[in-house]
XYZ file of C-alpha atoms in Angstrom:
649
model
C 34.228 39.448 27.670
C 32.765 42.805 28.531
C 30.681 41.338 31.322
C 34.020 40.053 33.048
C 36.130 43.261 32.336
C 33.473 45.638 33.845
C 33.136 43.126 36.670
C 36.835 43.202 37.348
C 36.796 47.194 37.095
C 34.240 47.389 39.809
C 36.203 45.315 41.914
C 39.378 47.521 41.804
C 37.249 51.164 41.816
C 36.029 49.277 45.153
C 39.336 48.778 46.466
C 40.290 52.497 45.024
C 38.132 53.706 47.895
C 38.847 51.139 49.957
C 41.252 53.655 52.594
C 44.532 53.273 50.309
C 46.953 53.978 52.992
C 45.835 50.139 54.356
C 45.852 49.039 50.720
C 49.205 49.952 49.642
C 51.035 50.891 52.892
C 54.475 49.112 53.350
C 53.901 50.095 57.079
C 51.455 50.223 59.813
C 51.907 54.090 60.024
C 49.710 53.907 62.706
C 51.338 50.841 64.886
C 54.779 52.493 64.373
C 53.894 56.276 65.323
C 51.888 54.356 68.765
C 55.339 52.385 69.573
C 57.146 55.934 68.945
C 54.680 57.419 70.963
C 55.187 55.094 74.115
C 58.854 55.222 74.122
C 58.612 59.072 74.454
C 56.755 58.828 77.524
C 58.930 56.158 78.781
C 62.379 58.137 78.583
C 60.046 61.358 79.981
C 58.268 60.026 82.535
C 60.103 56.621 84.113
C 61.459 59.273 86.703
C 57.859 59.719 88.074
C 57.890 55.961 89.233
C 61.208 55.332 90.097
C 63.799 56.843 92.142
C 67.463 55.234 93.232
C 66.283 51.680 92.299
C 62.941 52.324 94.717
C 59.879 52.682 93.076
C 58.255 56.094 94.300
C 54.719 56.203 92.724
C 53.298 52.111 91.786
C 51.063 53.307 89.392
C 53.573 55.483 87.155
C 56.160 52.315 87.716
C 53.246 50.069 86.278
C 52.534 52.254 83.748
C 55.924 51.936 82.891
C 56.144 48.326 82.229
C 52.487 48.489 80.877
C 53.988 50.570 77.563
C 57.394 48.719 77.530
C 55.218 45.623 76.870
C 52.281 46.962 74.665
C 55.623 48.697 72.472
C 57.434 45.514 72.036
C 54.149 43.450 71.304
C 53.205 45.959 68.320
C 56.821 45.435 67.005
C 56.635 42.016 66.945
C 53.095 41.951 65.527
C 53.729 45.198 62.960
C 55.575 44.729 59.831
C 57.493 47.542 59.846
C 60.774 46.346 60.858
C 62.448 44.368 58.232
C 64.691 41.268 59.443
C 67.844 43.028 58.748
C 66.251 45.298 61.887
C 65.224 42.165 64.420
C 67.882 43.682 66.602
C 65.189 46.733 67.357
C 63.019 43.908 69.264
C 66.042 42.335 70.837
C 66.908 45.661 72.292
C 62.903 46.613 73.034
C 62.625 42.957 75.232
C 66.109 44.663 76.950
C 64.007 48.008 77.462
C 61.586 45.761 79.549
C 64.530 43.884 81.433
C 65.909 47.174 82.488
C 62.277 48.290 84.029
C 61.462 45.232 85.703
C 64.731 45.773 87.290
C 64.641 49.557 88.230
C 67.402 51.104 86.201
C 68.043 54.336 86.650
C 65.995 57.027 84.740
C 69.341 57.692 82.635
C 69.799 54.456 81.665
C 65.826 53.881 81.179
C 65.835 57.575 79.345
C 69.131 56.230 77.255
C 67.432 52.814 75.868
C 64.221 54.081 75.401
C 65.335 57.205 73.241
C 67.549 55.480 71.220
C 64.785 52.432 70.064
C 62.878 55.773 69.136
C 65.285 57.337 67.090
C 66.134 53.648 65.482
C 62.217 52.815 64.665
C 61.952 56.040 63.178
C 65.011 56.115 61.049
C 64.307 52.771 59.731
C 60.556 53.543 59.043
C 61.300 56.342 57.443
C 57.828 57.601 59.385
C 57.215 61.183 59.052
C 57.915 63.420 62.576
C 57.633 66.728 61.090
C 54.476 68.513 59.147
C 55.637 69.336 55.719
C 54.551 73.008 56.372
C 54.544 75.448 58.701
C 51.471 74.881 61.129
C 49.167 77.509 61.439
C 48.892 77.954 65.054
C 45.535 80.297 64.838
C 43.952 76.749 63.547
C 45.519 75.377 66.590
C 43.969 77.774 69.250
C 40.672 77.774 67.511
C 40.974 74.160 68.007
C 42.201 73.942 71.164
C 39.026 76.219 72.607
C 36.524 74.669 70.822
C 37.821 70.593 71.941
C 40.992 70.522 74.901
C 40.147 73.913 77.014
C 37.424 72.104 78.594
C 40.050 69.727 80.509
C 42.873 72.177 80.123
C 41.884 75.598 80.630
C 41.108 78.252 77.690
C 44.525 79.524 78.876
C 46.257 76.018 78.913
C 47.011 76.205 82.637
C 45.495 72.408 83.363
C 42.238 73.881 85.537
C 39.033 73.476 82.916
C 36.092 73.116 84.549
C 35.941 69.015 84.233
C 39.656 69.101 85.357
C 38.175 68.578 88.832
C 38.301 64.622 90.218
C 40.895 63.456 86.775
C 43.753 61.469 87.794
C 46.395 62.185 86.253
C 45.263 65.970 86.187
C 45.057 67.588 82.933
C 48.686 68.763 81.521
C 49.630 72.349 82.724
C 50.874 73.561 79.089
C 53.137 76.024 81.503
C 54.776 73.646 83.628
C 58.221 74.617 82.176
C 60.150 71.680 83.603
C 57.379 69.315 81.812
C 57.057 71.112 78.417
C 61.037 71.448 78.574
C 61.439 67.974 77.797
C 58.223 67.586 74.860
C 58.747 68.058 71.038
C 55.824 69.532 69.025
C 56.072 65.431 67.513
C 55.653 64.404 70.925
C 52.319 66.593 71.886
C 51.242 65.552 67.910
C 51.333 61.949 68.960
C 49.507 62.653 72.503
C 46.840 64.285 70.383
C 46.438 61.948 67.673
C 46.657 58.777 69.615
C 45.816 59.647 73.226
C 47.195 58.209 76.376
C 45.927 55.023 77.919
C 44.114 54.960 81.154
C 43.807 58.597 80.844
C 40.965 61.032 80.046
C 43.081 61.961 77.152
C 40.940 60.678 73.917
C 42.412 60.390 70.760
C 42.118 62.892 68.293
C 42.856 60.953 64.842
C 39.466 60.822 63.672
C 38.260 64.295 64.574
C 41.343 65.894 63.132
C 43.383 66.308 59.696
C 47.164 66.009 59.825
C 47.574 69.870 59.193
C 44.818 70.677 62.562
C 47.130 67.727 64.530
C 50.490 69.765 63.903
C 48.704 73.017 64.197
C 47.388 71.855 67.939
C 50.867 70.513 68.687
C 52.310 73.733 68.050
C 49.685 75.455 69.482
C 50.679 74.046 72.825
C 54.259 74.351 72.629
C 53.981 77.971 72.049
C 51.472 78.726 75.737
C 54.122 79.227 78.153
C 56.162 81.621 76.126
C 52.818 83.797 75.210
C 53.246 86.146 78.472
C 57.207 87.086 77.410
C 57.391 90.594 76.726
C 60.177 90.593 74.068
C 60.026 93.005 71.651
C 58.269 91.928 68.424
C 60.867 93.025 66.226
C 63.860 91.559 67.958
C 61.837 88.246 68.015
C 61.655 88.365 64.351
C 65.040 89.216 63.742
C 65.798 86.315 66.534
C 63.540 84.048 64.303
C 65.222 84.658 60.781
C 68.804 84.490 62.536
C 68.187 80.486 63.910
C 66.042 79.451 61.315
C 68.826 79.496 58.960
C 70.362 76.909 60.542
C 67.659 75.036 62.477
C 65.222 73.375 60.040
C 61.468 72.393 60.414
C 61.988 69.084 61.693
C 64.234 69.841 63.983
C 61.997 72.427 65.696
C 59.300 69.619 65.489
C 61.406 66.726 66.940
C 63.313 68.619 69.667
C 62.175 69.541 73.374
C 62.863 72.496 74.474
C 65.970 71.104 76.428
C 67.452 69.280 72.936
C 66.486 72.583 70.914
C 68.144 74.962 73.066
C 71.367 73.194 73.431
C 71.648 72.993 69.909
C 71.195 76.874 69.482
C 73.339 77.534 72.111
C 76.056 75.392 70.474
C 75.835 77.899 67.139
C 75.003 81.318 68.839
C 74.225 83.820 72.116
C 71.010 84.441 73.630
C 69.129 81.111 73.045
C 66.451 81.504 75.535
C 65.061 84.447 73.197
C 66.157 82.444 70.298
C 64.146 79.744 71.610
C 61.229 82.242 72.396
C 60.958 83.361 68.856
C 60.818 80.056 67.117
C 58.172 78.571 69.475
C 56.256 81.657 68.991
C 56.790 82.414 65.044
C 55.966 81.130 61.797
C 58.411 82.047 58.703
C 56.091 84.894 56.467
C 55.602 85.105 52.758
C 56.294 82.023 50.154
C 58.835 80.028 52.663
C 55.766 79.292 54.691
C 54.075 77.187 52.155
C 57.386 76.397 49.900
C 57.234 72.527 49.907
C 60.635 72.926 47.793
C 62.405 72.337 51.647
C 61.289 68.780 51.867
C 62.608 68.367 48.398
C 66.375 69.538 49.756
C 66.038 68.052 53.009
C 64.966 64.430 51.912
C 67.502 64.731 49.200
C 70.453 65.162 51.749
C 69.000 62.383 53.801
C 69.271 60.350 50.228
C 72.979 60.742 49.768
C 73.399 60.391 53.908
C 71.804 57.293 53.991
C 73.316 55.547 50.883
C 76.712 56.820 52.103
C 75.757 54.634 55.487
C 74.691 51.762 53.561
C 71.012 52.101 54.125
C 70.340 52.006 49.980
C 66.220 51.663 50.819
C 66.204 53.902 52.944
C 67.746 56.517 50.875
C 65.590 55.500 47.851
C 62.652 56.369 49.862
C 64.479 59.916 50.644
C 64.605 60.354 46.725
C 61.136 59.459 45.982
C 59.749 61.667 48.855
C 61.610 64.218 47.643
C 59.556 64.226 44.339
C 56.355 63.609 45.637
C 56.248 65.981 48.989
C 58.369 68.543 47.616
C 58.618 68.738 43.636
C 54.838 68.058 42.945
C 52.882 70.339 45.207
C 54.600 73.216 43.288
C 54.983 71.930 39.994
C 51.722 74.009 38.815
C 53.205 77.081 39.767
C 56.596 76.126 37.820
C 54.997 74.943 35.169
C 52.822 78.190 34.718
C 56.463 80.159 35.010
C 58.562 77.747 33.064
C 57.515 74.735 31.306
C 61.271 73.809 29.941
C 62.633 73.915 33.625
C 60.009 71.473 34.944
C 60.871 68.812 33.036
C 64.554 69.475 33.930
C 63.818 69.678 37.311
C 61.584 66.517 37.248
C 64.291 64.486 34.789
C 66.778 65.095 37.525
C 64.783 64.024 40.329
C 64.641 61.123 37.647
C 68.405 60.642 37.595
C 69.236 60.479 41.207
C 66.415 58.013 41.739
C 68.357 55.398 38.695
C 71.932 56.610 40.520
C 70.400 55.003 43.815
C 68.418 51.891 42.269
C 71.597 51.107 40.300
C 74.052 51.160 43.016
C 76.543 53.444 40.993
C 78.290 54.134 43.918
C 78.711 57.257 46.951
C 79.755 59.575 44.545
C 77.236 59.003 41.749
C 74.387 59.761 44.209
C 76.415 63.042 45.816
C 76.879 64.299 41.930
C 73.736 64.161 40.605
C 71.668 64.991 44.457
C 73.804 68.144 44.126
C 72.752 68.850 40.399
C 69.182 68.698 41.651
C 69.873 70.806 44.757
C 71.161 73.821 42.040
C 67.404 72.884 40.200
C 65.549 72.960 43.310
C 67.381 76.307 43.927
C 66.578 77.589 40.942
C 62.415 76.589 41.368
C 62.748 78.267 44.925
C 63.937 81.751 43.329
C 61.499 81.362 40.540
C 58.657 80.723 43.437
C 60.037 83.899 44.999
C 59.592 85.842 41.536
C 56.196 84.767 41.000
C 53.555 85.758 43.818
C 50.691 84.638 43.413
C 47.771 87.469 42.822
C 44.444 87.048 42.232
C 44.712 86.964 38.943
C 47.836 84.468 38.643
C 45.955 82.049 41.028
C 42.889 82.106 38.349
C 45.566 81.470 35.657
C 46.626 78.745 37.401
C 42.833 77.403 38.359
C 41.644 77.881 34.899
C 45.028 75.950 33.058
C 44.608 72.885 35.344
C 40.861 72.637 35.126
C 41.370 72.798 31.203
C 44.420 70.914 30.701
C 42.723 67.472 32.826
C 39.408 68.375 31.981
C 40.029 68.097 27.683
C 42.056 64.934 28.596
C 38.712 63.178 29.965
C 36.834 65.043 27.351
C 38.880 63.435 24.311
C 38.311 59.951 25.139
C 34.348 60.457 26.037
C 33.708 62.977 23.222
C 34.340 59.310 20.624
C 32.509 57.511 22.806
C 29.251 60.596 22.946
C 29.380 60.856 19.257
C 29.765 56.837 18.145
C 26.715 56.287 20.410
C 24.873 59.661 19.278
C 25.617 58.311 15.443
C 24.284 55.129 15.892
C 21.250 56.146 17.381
C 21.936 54.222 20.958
C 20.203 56.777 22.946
C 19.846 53.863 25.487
C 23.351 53.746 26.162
C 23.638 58.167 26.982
C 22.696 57.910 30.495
C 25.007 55.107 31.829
C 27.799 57.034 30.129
C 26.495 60.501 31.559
C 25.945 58.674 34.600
C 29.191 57.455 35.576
C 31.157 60.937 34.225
C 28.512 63.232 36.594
C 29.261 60.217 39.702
C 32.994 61.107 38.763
C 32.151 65.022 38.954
C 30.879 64.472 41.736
C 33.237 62.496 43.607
C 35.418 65.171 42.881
C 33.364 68.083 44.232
C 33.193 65.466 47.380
C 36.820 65.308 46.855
C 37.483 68.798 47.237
C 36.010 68.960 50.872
C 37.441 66.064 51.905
C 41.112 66.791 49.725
C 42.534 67.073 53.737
C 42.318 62.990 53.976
C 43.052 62.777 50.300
C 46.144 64.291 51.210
C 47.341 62.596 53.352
C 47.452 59.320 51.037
C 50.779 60.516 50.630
C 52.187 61.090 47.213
C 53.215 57.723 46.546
C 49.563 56.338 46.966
C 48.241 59.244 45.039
C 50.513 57.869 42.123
C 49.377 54.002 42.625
C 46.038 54.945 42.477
C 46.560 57.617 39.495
C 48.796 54.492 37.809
C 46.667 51.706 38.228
C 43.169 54.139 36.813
C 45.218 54.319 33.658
C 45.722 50.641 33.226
C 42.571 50.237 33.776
C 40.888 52.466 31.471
C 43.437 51.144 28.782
C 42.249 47.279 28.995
C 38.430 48.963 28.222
C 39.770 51.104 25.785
C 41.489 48.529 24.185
C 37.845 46.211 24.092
C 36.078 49.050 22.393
C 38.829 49.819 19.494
C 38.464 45.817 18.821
C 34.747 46.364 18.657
C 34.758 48.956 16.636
C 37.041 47.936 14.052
C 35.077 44.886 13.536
C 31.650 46.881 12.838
C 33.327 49.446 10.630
C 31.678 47.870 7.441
C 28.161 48.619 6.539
C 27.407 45.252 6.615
C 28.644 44.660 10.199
C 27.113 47.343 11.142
C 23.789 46.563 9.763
C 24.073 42.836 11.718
C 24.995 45.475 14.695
C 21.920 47.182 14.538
C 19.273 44.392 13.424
C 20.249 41.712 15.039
C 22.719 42.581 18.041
C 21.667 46.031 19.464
C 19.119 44.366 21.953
C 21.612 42.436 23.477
C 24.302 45.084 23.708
C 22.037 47.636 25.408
C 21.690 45.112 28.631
C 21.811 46.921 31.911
C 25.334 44.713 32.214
C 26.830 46.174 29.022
C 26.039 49.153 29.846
C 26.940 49.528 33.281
C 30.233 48.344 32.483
C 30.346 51.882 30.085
C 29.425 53.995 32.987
C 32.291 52.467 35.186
C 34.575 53.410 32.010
C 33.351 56.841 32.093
C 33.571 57.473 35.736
C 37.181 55.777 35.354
C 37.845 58.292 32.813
C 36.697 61.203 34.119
C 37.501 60.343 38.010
C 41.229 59.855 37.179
C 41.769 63.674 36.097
C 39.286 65.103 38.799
C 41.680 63.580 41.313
C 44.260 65.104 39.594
C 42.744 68.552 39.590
C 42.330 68.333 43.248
C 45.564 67.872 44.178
C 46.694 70.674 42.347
C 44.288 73.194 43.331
C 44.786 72.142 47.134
C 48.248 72.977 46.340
C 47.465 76.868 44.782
C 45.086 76.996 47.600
C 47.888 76.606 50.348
C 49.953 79.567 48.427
C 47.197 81.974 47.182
C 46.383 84.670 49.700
C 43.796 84.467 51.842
C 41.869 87.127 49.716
C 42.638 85.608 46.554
C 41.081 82.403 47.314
C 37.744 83.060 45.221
C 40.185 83.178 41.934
C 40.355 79.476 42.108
C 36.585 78.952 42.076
C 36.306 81.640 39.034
C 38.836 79.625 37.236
C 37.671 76.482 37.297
C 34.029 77.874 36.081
C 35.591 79.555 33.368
C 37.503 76.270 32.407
C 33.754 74.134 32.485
C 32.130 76.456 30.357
C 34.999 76.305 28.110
C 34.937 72.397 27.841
C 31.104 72.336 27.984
C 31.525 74.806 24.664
C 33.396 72.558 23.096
C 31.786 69.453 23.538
C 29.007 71.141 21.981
C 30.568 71.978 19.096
C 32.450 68.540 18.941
C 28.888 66.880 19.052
C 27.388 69.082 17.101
C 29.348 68.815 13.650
C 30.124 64.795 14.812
C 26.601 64.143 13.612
C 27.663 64.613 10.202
C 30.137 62.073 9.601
C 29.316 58.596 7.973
C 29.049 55.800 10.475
C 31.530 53.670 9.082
C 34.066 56.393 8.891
C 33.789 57.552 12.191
C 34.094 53.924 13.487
C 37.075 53.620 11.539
C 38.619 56.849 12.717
C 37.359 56.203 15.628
C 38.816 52.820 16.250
C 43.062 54.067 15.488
C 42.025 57.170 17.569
C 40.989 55.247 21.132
C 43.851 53.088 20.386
C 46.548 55.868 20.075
C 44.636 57.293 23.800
C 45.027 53.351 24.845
C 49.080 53.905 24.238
C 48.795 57.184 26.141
C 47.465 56.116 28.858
C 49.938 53.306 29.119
C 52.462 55.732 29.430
C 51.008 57.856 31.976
C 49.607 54.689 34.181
C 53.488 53.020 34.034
C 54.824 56.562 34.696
C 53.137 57.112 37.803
C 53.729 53.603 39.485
C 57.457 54.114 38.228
C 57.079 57.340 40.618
C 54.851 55.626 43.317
C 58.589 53.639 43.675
C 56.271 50.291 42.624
C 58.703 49.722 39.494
C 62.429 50.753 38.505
C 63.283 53.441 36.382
C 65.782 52.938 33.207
C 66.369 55.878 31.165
C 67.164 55.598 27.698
C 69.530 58.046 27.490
C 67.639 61.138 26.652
C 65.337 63.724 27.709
C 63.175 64.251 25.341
C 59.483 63.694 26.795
C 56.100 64.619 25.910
C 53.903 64.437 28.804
C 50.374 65.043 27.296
C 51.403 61.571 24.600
C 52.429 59.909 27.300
C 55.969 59.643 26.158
C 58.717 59.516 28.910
C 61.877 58.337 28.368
C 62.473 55.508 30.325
C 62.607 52.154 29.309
C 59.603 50.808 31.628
C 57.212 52.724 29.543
C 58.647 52.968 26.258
C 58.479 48.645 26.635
C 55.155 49.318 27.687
C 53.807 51.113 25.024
C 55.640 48.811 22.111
C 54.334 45.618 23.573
C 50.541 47.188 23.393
C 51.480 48.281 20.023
C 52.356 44.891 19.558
C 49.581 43.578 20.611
C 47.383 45.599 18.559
C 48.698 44.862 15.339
C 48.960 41.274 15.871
C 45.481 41.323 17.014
C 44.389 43.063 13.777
C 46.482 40.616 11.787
C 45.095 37.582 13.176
C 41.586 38.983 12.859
C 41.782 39.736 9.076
C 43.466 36.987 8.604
C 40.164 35.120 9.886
C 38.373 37.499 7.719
C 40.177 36.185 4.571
C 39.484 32.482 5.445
C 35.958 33.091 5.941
C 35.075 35.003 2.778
C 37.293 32.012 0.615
C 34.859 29.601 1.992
C-alpha cells in the first residue's frame, strides 16, 4: 500500500513542477494575448498598406492579411472562447473578408478593435500590471537589451539599426506612439513581431520588467517637456482620481487624452504627468485597487448577464488584491481579516447562487466599505524596519511550526524506535523542501505569476496529499501500539520496512510537508518585500533567521524530552495526534481549491473560523472533515472488530 501511495505522490509533486499555468490554465494565456496582440497592429497599422481601396505599400497590405489569418487560426485552435462566444470567429473570418477587399482603415480600425475588446472581455486576460511599474527597471532594461536597435535615447538610430527593414520604432514619433497603449508596447515586447528583428522578450523577462519596459517607452517622448515638477505632480494626483491603472495601461495616447479632456482643462499636461509619474508612498504597491476594481467589474458583469465572468471578477479580487496584503492586516488586525476575507466569501456564494442583481450590488458594496477600511489601516501602518522584521519573523514562525508539528511525531517515533535508518530520507526530503524554497525565493518572480488561483490549486491539492500519507501512518501506528506488535515490528518486520522504497516514500512526505508552507512563506515575504522600503529590505532576512533558530530551538527541546516517553504511549498518542493534523489539513487543502474557484462555496451560516484547525465555515469543508472522521472511526471499528475475532479463535 505504501509502495503505491508514495508512487502516486511522486507522480503529482512531478506535475507540481510541471509549469502549472499549462496544468491548470482554463486558457491559453499565451494564444489569447498573441491574437490581442495582432489585432492591435491591424486597427494601427492597416493604413500603412492601404489607401482609398488601393493598396499603397504590398508588403504592409500582406502583412495585413498575414495576422488576420494567423489571429483567426489561433481562435479556432485555442480554447479560450467558449461556444456561447463562436460569434468572435464568425466576426474574425469577417475581419479577413474586409482586408481581402480593401476596406477602409476606419472600417478595418472599427472591426479589428472591437474583436480586441470582445476577446479580452470574455477571457477575462489581464491588460494591466497589478502595480505601478517601476520605470527605472524599465530604462535599466531598455539600455542593457533594446538601445542597441533603438538608440540609448529611444530615437530608432542604434548602431545595428542600419540595413533593418522595418527600421527600429522611433519611441518619439508622436503620431505613432499617439495611437500605442503601454498593453500594446507590453505585448510587442513579450511576444515580438513577425518578420521583424523584433525578438520576443517572454523568456528573458518577468511580468513586472515587461510592464516596467512598456512604460518605460511610453514615457521617452515626453522626457524633454520642461513642465514644472510640482505642477506635474499636482497634474498627476488631480487625473489619477478618476483615471485608474488600467486605463492608463490600455489607452493610447489619443483614447487617454480624450477621456481627460472629457472630465477637465489642460490634458496635454495632464497627459504629460501620468506618462511620466508613478503614484508615491503605500498607493504604489496597495494591491487593495485590484480588489475594488475587479469587484465593480463583478456586479457589472452579472448585471449584463455574464455570471462567469463576474465570478472570475470576485475570485480575482481575493487572490490579486486581498491576499498580497493580508500579512500586513493580519499583523494590524487579526479580527478584521477574517471579516474582510468572510465577505469576499459572501459575494463569491451571492454570485454562484444566482441570488439576483441586487444581492451581488449589496454585499460587493459591504466589501468595498471592508476594503476601505484595510486601505486606511495600510495607510496607518508604514512599514519600518522594524515592522517589516515583525512581519518576516511571524510568517517564518507561524508556517514554519505548522511543518514542524507533523515532522516533530514523525523525528521522535523513529528516534524511539531506534530506526536511525529511516533519519536521512526524512531529513532528506524536508532540507530538498528548504531548499526548493531558498530556490523559490529567487525565482518567486515566475512563481508569481502562477496567478493566485494556481497558487491555491497547488497549495490545495499538497494538503490532500499529505493527508492520504498521514492517514497510512496513524493506521500503522495504531496497530503497533501494543508491546507485542511492536516487538513482531522490530524482530521480524523492521528489515522489510527500512527498504529504500519505504523509505523514499517518507522523504516525499516530508518534502510534501515542509514544501507546502515554504511556498507559502514565499509568497508572503515577496509581498512585504514589494512594500518595505528600499532600506528596510535586510529586516526580512533578519526575521526569518530569527524565526529558524527559534524552530531549530524547539525541535531540540521537543526531541530532546521525546526520548523519554514509553514506545507504546507515544504510538498511541501519536496515532489520534497525526489524525487530528490529517482533519486539518483537510480543511486547509478543500479551503484553498474552494478559493482557487475549483469547488463552490456554501456557508453554514456563521462566521466563526479557526484558520490554524482548519475550521472554515462552509459546508465543502466541514463535509470534508466529517466524512474523514468517518472514515477513521469506521476504520478503527472494523479493525478491532478483526482483533476480537482473532483472539476468540
Amino acid at each position: 500500500m505504501f509502495k503505491v501511495l508514495s508512487s502516486t505522490i511522486l507522480l503529482v509533486v512531478i506535475l507540481i513542477f510541471t509549469p502549472i499555468n499549462k496544468v491548470f490554465s482554463q486558457n491559453d494565456d499565451t494564444s489569447t494575448q498573441t491574437v490581442i496582440h495582432l489585432l492591435g497592429y491591424i486597427a494601427r497599422d492597416y493604413a500603412e498598406g492601404v489607401q482609398d481601396g488601393k493598396i499603397i505599400d504590398e508588403q504592409e497590405y500582406s502583412e495585413m492579411k498575414e495576422f488576420s489569418a494567423q489571429a483567426y487560426r489561433l481562435t479556432k485552435e485555442g480554447d479560450f472562447l467558449s461556444e456561447e462566444d463562436q460569434n468572435i470567429l464568425d466576426e474574425m473570418q469577417e475581419l479577413r473578408t474586409l482586408i481581402a477587399d480593401k476596406k477602409s482603415a476606419k472600417e478595418i480600425n472599427t472591426s479589428a478593435v472591437k474583436l480586441k475588446n470582445d476577446i479580452i472581455k470574455v477571457t477575462g486576460v489581464e491588460t494591466a500590471p497589478k502595480i505601478w511599474p517601476d520605470v527605472k527597471v524599465g530604462k535599466s532594461l531598455f539600455q542593457q537589451n533594446c538601445a542597441s536597435c533603438h538608440g540609448a535615447n529611444g530615437n530608432g538610430q542604434g548602431e545595428l539599426a542600419k540595413g533593418l527593414e522595418p527600421a527600429p520604432t522611433n519611441f518619439y514619433d508622436a503620431e505613432l506612439m499617439g495611437q500605442v497603449s503601454p498593453f500594446q508596447a507590453y505585448n510587442t515586447v513579450k511576444l515580438g513581431v513577425q518578420g521583424t528583428s523584433m525578438q520576443a522578450f517572454s523568456e528573458s523577462f518577468n511580468e513586472q520588467e515587461l510592464w516596467a519596459l512598456a512604460f518605460y517607452v511610453k514615457s521617452l517622448r515626453f522626457e524633454d517637456k520642461t513642465a514644472d515638477s510640482l505642477l506635474l505632480r499636482k497634474e498627476f494626483k488631480e487625473v489619477f482620481s478618476y483615471i485608474s491603472l488600467k486605463d492608463i495601461a490600455t489607452l493610447s495616447d489619443d483614447e487617454l487624452l480624450a477621456a481627460i479632456a472629457e472630465k477637465t482643462d489642460n490634458p496635454k499636461v495632464k497627459l504629460e504627468a501620468v506618462r511620466l509619474l508613478a503614484p508615491v508612498g503605500e498607493n504604489a504597491t496597495n494591491s487593495l485597487s485590484v480588489a475594488e476594481k475587479n469587484l465593480r467589474a463583478a456586479v457589472k458583469n452579472y448585471s449584463e448577464g455574464n455570471k462567469k465572468l463576474a465570478r472570475n471578477n470576485a475570485l480575482n479580487a481575493y487572490l490579486e488584491g486581498i491576499e498580497p496584503v493580508e500579512a500586513r492586516l493580519r499583523a494590524n488586525d487579526p479580527s478584521f481579516v477574517i471579516e474582510l476575507e468572510q465577505q469576499m466569501l459572501q459575494v463569491r456564494q451571492v454570485i454562484e447562487k444566482g441570488k439576483g442583481t441586487d444581492a451581488v450590488k449589496v454585499e460587493a458594496e459591504k466589501a468595498l466599505v471592508l476594503i476601505t477600511q484595510a486601505d486606511q489601516l495600510l495607510q496607518d501602518q508604514k512599514l519600518n524596519y522594524w515592522l517589516t522584521f515583525i512581519l518576516a519573523l511571524s510568517i517564518m514562525l507561524r508556517e514554519g511550526l505548522e511543518a514542524f508539528l507533523i515532522l516533530a511525531v514523525v523525528l521522535a517515533l523513529i528516534r524511539s524506535s531506534g530506526v536511525k535508518k529511516a533519519l536521512p530520507w526524512l531529513h532528506g526530503g524536508w532540507i530538498a523542501a528548504v531548499l526548493m524554497g531558498i530556490a523559490g525565493w529567487f525565482l518567486s518572480d515566475y512563481i508569481i505569476q502562477f496567478g493566485g488561483k494556481n497558487r491555491e490549486i497547488m497549495e490545495g491539492l499538497v494538503s490532500l496529499l499529505a493527508v492520504l500519507v498521514l492517514l497510512f501512518v496513524g493506521f500503522w501506528l495504531h496497530n503497533n501500539s501494543t508491546a507485542k506488535k511492536w516487538k513482531e515490528f522490530v524482530e521480524g518486520k523492521i528489515g522489510r520496512y527500512l527498504q529504500k522504497d519505504k523509505m523514499f516514500g517518507l522523504a516525499i512526505f516530508s518534502f510534501m510537508v515542509v514544501f507546502r508552507e515554504a511556498f507559502e512563506v514565499i509568497l508572503f515575504l515577496q509581498a512585504i518585500r514589494l512594500e518595505a522600503a528600499p532600506g528596510d529590505k535586510s529586516a526580512i532576512g533578519l526575521g526569518v533567521l530569527v524565526a529558524v533558530v527559534c524552530i531549530a530551538l524547539m525541535a531540540h527541546l521537543f526531541l530532546k524530552y521525546s526520548k523519554r516517553i514509553p514506545v507504546r504511549q507515544l504510538f498511541q498518542y501519536s496515532s489520534w495526534v497525526i489524525i487530528l493534523l490529517a482533519i486539518i489539513l483537510m480543511g486547509k487543502g478543500v479551503h484553498s481549491i474552494q478559493e482557487s474557484g475549483w469547488i463552490s462555496v456554501t456557508g453554514i451560516g456563521t462566521s466563526f473560523r479557526i484558520g490554524w484547525l482548519g475550521f472554515y465555515p462552509t459546508l465543502e469543508t466541514v463535509l470534508a472533515q466529517a466524512a474523514l472522521i468517518g472514515v477513521v472511526f469506521i476504520t478503527y471499528f472494523m479493525h478491532n472488530q478483526g482483533i476480537k475475532k482473532v483472539a476468540l479463535k
